[in-house]
Short mmCIF file of C-alpha atoms and ligand atoms in Angstrom, two decimals:
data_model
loop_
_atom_site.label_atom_id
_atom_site.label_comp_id
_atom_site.label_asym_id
_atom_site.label_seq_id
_atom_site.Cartn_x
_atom_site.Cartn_y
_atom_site.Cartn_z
CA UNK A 11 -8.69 3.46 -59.84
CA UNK A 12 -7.35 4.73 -56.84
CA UNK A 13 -4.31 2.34 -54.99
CA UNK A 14 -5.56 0.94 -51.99
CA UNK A 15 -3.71 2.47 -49.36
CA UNK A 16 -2.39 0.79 -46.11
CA UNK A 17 -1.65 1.55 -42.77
CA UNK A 18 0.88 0.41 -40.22
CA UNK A 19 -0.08 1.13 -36.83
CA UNK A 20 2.49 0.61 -33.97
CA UNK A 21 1.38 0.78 -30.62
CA UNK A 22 4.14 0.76 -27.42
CA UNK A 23 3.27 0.71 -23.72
CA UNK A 24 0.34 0.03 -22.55
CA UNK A 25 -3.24 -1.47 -23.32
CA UNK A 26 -4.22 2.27 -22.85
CA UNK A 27 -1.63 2.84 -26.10
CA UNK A 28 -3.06 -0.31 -27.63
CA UNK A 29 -6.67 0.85 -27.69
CA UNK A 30 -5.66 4.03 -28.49
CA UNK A 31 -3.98 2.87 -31.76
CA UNK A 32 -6.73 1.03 -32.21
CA UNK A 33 -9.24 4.27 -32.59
CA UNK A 34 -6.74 5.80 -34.56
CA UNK A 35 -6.18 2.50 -36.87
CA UNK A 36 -10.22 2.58 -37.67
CA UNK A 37 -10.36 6.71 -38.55
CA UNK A 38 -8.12 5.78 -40.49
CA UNK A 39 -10.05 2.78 -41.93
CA UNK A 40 -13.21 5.48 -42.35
CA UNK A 41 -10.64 7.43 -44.46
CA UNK A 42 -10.37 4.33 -46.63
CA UNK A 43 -6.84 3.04 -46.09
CA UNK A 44 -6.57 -0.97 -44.90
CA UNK A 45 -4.44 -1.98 -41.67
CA UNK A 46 -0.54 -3.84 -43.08
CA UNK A 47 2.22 -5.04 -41.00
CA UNK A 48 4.19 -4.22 -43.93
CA UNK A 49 6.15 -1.15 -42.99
CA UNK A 50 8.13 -1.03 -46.82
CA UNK A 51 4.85 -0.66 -48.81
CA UNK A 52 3.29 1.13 -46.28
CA UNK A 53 1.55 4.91 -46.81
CA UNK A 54 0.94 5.95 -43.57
CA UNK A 55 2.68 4.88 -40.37
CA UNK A 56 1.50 5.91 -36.99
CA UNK A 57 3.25 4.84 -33.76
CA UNK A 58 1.75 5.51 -30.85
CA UNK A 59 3.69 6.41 -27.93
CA UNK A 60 4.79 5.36 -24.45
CA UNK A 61 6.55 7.73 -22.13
CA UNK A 62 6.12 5.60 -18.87
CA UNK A 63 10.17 4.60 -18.89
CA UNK A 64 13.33 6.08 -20.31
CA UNK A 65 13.82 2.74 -22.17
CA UNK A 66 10.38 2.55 -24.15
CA UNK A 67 11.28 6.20 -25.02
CA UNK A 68 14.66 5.25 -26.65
CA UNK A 69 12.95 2.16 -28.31
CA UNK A 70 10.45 4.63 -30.07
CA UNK A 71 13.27 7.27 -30.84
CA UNK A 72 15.41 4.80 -32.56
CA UNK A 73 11.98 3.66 -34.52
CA UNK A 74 11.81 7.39 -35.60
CA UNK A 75 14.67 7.60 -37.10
CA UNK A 76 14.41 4.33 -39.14
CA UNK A 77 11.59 5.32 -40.83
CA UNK A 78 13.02 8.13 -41.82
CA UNK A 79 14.93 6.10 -44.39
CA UNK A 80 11.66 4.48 -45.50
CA UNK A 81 10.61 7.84 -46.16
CA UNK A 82 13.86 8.88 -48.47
CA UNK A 83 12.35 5.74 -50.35
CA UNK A 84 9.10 6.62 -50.32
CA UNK A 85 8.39 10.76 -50.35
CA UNK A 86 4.66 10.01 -50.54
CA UNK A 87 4.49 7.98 -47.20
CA UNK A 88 3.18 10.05 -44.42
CA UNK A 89 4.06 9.56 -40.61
CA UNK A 90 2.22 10.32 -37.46
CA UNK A 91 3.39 10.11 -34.04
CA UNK A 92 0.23 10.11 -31.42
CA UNK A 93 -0.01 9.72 -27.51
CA UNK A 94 1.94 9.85 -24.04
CA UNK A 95 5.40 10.89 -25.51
CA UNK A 96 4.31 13.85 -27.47
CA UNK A 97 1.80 15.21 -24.64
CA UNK A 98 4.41 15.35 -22.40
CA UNK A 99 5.45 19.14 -21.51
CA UNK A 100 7.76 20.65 -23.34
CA UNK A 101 8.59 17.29 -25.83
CA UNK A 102 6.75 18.66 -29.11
CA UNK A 103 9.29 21.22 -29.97
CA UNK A 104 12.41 18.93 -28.89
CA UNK A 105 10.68 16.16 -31.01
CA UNK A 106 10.03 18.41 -33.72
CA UNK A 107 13.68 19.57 -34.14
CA UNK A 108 15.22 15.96 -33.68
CA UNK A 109 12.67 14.49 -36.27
CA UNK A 110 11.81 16.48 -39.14
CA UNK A 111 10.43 13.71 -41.07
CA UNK A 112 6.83 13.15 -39.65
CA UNK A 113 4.39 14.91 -40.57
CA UNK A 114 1.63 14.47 -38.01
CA UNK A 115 1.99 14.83 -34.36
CA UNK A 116 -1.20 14.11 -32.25
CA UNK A 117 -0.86 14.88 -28.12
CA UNK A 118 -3.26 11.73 -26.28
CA UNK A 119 -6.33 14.39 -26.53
CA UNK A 120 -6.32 15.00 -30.08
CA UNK A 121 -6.89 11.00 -31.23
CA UNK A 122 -10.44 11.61 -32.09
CA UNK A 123 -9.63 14.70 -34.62
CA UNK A 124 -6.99 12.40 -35.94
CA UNK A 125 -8.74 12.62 -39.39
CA UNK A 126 -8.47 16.34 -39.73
CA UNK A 127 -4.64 16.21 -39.03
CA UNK A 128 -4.59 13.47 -41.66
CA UNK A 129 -6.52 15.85 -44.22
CA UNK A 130 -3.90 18.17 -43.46
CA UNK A 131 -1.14 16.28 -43.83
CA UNK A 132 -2.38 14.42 -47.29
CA UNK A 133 -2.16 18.17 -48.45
CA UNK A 134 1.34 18.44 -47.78
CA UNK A 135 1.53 20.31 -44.96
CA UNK A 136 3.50 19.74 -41.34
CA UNK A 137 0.89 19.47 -38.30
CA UNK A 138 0.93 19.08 -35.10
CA UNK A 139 -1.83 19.29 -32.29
CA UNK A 140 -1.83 18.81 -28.36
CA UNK A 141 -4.04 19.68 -26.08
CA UNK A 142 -3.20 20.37 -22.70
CA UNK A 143 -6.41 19.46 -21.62
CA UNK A 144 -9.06 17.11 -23.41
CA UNK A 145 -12.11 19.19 -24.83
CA UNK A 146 -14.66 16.86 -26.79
CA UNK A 147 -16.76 14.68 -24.95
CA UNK A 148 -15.80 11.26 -24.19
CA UNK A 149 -18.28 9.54 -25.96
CA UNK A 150 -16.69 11.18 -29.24
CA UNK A 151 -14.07 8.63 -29.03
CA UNK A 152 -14.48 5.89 -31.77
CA UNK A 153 -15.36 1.93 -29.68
CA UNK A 154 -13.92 -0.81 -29.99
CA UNK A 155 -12.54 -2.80 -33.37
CA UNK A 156 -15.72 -5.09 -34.04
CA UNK A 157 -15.73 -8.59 -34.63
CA UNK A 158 -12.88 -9.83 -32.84
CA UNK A 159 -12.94 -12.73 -29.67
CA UNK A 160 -11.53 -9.87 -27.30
CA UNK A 161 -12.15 -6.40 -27.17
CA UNK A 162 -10.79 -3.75 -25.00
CA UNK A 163 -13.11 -1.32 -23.70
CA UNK A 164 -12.24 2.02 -21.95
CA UNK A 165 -14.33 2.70 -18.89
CA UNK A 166 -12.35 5.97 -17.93
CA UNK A 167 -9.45 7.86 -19.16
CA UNK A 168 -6.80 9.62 -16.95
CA UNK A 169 -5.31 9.55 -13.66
CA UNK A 170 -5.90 11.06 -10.33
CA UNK A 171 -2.76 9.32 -8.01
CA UNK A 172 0.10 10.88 -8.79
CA UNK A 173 2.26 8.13 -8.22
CA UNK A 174 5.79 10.22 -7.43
CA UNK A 175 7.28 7.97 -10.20
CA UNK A 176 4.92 8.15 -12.82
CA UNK A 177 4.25 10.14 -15.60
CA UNK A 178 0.67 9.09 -16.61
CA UNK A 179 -1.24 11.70 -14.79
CA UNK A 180 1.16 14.12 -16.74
CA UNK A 181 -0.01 12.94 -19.99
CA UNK A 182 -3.28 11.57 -19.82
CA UNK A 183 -5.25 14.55 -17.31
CA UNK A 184 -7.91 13.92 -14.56
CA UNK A 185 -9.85 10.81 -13.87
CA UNK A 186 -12.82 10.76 -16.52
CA UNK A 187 -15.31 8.46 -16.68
CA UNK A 188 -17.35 6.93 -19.09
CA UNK A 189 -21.81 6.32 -18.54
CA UNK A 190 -22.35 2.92 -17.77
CA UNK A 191 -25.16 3.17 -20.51
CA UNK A 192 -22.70 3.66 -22.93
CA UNK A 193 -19.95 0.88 -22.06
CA UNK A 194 -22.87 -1.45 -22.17
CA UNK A 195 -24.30 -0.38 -25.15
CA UNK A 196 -20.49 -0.57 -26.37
CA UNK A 197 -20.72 -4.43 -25.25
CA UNK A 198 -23.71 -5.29 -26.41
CA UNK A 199 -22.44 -4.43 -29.79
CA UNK A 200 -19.21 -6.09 -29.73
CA UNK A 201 -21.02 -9.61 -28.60
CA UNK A 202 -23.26 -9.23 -31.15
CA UNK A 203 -19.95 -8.99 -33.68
CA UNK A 204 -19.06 -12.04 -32.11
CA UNK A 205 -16.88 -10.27 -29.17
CA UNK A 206 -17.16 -13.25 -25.94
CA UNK A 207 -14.46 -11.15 -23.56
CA UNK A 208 -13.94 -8.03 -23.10
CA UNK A 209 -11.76 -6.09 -20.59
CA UNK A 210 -12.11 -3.24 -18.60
CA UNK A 211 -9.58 -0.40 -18.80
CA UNK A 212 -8.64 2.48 -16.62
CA UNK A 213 -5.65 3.77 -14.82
CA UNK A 214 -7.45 2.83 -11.90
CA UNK A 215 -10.86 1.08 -12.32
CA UNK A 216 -11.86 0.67 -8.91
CA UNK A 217 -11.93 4.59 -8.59
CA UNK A 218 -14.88 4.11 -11.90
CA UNK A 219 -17.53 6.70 -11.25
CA UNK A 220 -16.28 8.75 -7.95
CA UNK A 221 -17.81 11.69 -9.66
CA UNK A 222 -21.41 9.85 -10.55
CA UNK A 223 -24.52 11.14 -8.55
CA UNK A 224 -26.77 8.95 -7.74
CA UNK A 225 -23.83 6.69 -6.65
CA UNK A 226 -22.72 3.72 -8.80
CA UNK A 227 -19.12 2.48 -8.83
CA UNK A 228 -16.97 -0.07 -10.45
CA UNK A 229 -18.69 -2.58 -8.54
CA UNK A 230 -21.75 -2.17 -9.99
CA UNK A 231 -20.80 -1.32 -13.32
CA UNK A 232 -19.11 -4.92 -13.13
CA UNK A 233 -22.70 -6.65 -11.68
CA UNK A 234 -24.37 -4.85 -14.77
CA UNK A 235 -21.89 -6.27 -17.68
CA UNK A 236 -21.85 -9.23 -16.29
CA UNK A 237 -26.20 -9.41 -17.06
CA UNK A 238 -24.79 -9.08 -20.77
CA UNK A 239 -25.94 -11.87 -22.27
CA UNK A 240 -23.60 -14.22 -24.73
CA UNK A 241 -20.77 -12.17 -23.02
CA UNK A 242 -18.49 -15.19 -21.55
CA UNK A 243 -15.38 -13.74 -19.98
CA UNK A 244 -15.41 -10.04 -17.98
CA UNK A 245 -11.55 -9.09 -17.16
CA UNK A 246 -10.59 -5.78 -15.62
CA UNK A 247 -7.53 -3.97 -15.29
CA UNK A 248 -5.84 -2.15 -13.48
CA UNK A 249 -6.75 -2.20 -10.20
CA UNK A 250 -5.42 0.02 -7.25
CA UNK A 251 -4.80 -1.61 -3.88
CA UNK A 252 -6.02 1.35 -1.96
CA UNK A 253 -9.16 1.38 -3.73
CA UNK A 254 -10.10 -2.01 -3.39
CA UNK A 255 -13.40 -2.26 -1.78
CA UNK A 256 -15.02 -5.44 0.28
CA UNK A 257 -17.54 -4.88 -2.42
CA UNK A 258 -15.73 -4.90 -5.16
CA UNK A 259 -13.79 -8.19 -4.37
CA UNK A 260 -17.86 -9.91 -3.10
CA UNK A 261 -18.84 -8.59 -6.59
CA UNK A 262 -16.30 -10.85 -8.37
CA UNK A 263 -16.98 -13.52 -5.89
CA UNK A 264 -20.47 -13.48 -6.71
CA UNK A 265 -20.62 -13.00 -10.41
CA UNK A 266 -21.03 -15.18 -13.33
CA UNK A 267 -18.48 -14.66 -15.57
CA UNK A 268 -16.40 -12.27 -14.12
CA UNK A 269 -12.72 -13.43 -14.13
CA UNK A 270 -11.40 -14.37 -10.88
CA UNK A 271 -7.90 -12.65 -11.59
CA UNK A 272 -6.77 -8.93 -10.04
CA UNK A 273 -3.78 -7.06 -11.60
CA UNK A 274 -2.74 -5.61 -8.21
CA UNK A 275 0.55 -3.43 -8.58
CA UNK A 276 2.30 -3.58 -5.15
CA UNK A 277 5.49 -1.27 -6.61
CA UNK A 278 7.32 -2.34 -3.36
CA UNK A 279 7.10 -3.79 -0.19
CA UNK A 280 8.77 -1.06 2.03
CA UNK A 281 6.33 1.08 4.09
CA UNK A 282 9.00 3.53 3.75
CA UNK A 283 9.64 3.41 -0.33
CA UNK A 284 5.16 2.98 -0.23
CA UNK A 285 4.98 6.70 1.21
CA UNK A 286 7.65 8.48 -0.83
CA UNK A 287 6.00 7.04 -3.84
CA UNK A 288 2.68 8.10 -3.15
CA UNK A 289 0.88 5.28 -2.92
CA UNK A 290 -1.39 5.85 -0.07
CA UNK A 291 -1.13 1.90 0.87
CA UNK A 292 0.90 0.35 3.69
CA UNK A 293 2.51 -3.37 2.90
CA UNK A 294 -0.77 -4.40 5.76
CA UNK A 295 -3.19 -3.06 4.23
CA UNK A 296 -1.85 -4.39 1.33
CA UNK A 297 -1.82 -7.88 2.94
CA UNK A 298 -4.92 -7.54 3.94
CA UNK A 299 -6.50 -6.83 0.69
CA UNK A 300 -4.75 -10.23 -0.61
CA UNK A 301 -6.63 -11.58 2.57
CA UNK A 302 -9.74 -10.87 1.74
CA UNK A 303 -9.31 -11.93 -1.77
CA UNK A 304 -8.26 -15.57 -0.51
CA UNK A 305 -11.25 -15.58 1.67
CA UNK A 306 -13.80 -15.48 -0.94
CA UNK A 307 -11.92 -16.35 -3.89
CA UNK A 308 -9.56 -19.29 -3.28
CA UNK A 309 -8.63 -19.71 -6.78
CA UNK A 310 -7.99 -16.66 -7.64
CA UNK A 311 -4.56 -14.87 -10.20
CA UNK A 312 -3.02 -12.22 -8.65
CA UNK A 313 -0.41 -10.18 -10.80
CA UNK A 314 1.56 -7.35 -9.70
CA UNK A 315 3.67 -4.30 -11.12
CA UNK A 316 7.18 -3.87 -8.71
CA UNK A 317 9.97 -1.14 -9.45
CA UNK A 318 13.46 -1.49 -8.25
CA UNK A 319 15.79 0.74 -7.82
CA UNK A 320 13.33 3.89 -6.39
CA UNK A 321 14.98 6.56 -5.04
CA UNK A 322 16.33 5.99 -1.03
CA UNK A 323 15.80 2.13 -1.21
CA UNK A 324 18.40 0.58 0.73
CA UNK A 325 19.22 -3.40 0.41
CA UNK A 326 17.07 -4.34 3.38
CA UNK A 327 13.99 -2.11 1.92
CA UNK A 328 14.57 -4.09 -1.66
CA UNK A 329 14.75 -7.31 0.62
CA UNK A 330 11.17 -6.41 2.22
CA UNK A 331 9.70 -6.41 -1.52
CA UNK A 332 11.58 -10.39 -2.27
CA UNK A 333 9.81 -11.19 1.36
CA UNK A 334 6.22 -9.79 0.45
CA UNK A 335 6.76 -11.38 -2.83
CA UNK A 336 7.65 -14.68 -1.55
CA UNK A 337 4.20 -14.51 0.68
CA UNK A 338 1.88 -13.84 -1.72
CA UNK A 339 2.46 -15.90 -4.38
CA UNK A 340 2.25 -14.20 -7.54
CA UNK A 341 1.03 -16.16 -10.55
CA UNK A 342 2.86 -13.12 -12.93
CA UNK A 343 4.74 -10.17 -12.21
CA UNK A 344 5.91 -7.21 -13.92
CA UNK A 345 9.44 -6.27 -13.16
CA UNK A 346 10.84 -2.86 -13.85
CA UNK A 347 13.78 -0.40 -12.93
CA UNK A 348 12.95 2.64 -11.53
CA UNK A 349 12.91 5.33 -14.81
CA UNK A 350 13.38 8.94 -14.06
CA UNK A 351 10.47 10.97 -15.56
CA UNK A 352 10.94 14.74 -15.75
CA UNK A 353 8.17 16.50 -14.21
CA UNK A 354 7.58 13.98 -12.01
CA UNK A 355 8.24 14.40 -7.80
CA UNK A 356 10.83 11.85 -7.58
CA UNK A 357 12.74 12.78 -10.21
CA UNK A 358 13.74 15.71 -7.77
CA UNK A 359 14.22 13.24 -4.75
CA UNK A 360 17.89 12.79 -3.69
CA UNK A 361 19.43 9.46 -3.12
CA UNK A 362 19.23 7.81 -6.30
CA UNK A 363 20.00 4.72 -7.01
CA UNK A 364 23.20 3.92 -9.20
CA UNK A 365 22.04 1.90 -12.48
CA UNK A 366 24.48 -1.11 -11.87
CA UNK A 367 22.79 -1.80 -8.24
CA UNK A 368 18.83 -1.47 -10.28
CA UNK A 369 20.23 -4.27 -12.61
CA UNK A 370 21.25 -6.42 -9.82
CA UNK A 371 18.39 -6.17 -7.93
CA UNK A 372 16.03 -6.38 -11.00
CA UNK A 373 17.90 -9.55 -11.51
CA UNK A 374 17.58 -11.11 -8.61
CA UNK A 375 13.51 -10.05 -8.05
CA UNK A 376 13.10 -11.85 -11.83
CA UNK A 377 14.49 -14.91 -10.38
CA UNK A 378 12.53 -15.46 -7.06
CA UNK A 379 9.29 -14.21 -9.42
CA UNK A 380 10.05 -17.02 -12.35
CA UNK A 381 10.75 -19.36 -9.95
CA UNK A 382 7.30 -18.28 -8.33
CA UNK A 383 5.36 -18.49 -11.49
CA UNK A 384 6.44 -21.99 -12.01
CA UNK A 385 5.55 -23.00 -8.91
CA UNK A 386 2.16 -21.21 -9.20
CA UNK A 387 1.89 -23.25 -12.30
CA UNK A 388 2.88 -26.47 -10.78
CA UNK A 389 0.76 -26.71 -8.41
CA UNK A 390 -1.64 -26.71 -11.36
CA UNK A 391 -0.73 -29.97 -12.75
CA UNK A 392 -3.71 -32.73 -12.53
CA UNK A 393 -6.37 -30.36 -11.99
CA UNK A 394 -9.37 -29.14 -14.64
CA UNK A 395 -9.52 -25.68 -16.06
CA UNK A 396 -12.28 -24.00 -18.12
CA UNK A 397 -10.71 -21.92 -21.53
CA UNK A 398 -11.74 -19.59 -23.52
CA UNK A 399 -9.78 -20.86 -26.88
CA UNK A 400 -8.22 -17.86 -28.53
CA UNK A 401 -6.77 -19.46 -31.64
CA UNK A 402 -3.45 -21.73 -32.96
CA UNK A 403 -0.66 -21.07 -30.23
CA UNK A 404 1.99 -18.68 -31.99
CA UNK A 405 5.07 -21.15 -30.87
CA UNK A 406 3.23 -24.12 -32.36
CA UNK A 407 0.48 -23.37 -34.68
CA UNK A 408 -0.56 -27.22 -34.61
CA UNK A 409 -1.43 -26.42 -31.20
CA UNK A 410 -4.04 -24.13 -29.79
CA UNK A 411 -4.19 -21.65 -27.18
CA UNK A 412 -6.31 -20.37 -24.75
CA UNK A 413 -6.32 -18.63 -21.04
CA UNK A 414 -7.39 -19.78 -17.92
CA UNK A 415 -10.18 -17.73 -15.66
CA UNK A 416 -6.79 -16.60 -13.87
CA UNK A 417 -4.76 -15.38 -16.87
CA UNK A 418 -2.84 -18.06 -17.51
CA UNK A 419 -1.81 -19.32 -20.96
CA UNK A 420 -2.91 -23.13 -21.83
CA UNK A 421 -1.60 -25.10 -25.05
CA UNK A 422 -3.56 -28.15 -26.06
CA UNK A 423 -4.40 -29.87 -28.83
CA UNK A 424 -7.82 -29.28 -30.26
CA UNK A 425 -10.06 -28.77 -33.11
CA UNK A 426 -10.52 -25.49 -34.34
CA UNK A 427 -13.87 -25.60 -34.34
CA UNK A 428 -13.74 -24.90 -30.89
CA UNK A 429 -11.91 -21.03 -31.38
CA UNK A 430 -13.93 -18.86 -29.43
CA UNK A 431 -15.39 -21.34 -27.12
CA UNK A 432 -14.48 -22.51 -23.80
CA UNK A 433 -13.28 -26.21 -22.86
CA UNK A 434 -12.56 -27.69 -19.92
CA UNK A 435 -8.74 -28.90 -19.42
CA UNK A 436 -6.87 -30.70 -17.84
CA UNK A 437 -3.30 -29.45 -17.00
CA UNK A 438 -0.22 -31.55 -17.30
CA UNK A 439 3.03 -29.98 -17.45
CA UNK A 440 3.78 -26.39 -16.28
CA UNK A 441 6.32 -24.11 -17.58
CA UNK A 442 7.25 -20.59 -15.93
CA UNK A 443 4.88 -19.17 -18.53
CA UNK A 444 3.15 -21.26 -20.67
CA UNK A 445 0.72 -24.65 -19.50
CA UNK A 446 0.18 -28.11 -21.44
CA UNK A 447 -3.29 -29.57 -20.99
CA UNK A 448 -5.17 -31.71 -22.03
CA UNK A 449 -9.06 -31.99 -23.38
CA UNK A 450 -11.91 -33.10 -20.80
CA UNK A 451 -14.74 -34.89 -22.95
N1 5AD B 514 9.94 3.84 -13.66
C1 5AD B 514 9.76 2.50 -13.66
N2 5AD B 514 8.55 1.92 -13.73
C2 5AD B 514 7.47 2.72 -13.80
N3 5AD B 514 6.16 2.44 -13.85
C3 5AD B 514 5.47 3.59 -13.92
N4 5AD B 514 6.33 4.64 -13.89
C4 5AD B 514 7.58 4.11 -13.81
C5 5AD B 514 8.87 4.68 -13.73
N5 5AD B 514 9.07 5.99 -13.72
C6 5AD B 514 5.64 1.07 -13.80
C7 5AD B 514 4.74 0.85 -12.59
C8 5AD B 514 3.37 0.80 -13.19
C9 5AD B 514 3.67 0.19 -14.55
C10 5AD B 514 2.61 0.37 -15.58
O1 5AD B 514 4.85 0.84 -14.95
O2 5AD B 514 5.08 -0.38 -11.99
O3 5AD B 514 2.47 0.03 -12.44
FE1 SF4 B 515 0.67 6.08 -12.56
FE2 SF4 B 515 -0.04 5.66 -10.02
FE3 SF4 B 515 -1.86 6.56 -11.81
FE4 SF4 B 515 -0.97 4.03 -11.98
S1 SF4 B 515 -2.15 4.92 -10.26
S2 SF4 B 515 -1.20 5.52 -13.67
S3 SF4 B 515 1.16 4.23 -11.34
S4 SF4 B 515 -0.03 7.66 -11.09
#
């Protein structure tokens, strides 16, 4: 009888790269090999690739190169390297020199041929295959791993911004999106595997269906999932501050179970350092977005995305992003130094910013924001929150875990009967991360 074989499937970046290794993790599982975290029995590893920083690169690079020992081990395991890194122009051939080894390399528009490359490279031979532009329909795309509490579900694919910093457009193409008949079909399926929340993915979900005649945007693709029934938890990322409609944010207001919780990258708070990255916002309008989300949804998460260190940003421009920071109120933010991405406009800009003054100020913006979440969490303390219980908390399996509406992580102690349920809790301590509760009978 034939060995059953396993798979390893790394995924960096992302919840674009996650999803994507998840398609590529069940072709695989239709080519009858079983997912392992076990890298040193492994016979096939695939690692799907970021290429949105310099550092997630190097992480993956030195990742290549140590399974290229496991390989000396093992000449029959086979390695594929998928997504954002390999699509970018020009990498393939550098990649190809600097890592012999693999023996698949799939560009982000060749993930749903993944089993032909596989066929290929079972045979022995070295492939690789990216598209510069994606040619299958969308709907080709394997859905969603079945069965599991949370599911992510891709609404579009690609990028229209251009962000001068950013890479994604590079790699990922135009703005695509998905029929709202088949994302709910999609949903229907996964609740009735058991699936209670799923979230909604795109580069930029509030531009969902700018190419769909008769009209019908994000906002209404949001009123329609949220009709699913036995769905309990709608979450949607990201969102793009200059495309967030009055009707979007009344759509949340008014819905059932639609999370009250927007990932809303600010990047900085400098009108000046706004324009040169492209993002077609002002710090005001910004503000006023934040506004209007306060006005009809009191209670509501924001999180943000912010970059230090962009090319031309003095001390007092970094200062107006601690200020805008400080206003708002963020419950979560994601900190990062600006990366220089080839291709991309500011990579050409002048004035960049020395990597010793990034580290400072990435320092110092951690600071104010952990200081921030705690007192976002704080204020928390004494006050009742509905769950949905994901399982036993990783830190202390006796304990278990679950999120608030807003994104935040609760600890309690329960039963686990109630996994995949939601509970009301009381909150009781607050760390910068993590919440204690207790259960409401
Ligand atoms: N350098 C640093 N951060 C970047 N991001 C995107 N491109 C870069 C870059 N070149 C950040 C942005 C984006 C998040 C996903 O990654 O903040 O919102
Ligand atoms: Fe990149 Fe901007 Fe598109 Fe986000 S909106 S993926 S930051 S170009």
């Amino acid at each position: 009888m034939e060995k059953d074989k396993k798979v390893v499937t790394l995924a960096y970046g992302c919840q674009m790269s996650e999803r994507d290794a998840e398609t590529l993790t069940q072709i695989t599982r239709q080519e009858g090999y079983t997912s392992s975290d076990d890298l040193q029995n492994a016979d096939l590893v695939i690692i799907n690739t970021c290429c949105v920083r310099e550092s997630a690169e190097n992480k993956i690079l030195g990742k290549i190169g140590e399974l290229k020992k496991l390989k000396e081990k093992n000449p029959n395991l086979k390695i594929a390297i998928s997504g954002c890194m390999v699509q970018q122009p020009g990498a393939l051939d550098r990649l190809k020199k600097r890592a012999p080894h693999i023996d698949i390399w799939a560009g982000t528009h060749n993930l749903h041929d993944f089993s032909t490359l596989l066929h290929q490279a079972q045979q022995g031979e070295k492939v690789a295959e990216v598209w510069e532009e994606p040619k299958t329909t969308l709907e080709s795309t394997p859905l969603a791993e079945k069965g599991k509490l949370q599911a992510n579900v891709n609404i579009m694919y690609g990028c229209n911004n251009f962000c001068s910093y950013c890479i994604v457009p590079h790699v990922r193409g135009r703005e695509r999106s998905r029929k709202p008949e088949e994302i709910i079909q999609e949903i229907k399926e996964l609740v009735a595997s058991g699936c209670r929340e799923v979230t909604l993915l795109g580069q930029n979900v509030n531009s969902y269906g700018k190419e769909f005649s008769p009209s019908y945007d994000f906002a209404d693709l949001l009123h329609d999932v949220d009709q699913i029934p036995d769905l309990l938890r709608i979450r949607f990322i990201t969102s793009h501050p200059k495309d967030l409609s009055d009707k979007l944010i009344e759509t949340v207001a008014q819905g059932k179970n639609l999370c009250e919780h927007f990932h809303l990258p600010i990047q900085s708070g400098s009108n000046f350092i706004l324009q040169r990255m492209n993002r077609k916002y002002t710090r005001e309008y910004y503000l006023s977005r934040v506004q209007k989300i306060h006005e009809l949804l009191p209670l509501a998460s924001l999180t943000t995305d912010i970059i230090v260190g962009f090319p031309g940003e003095t001390e007092t421009y970094f200062e107006e992003t601690l200020e805008i920071m400080t206003l708002i109120q963020y419950s979560q933010a994601f900190t990062f130094m600006y990366s220089k991405r080839s291709g991309t406009q500011a990579a050409e800009m002048e004035d960049q910013i020395p990597l010793d003054v990034k580290k400072r100020r990435l320092q110092r913006l951690m600071s104010v924001q952990n200081k921030q979440s705690l007192e976002w969490r704080q204020k928390m303390i004494g006050k009742i929150y509905e769950i949905l219980v994901e399982g036993p908390s990783r830190t202390n399996p006796e304990r278990l875990v679950g999120r608030t509406r807003g994104n935040e992580l609760v600890v309690y102690d329960g039963h686990p009967d109630q996994i995949g349920s939601l509970v009301n809790i009381r909150i009781t301590e607050a760390g910068t991360w993590t919440l204690v509760g207790d259960l409401e009978t």
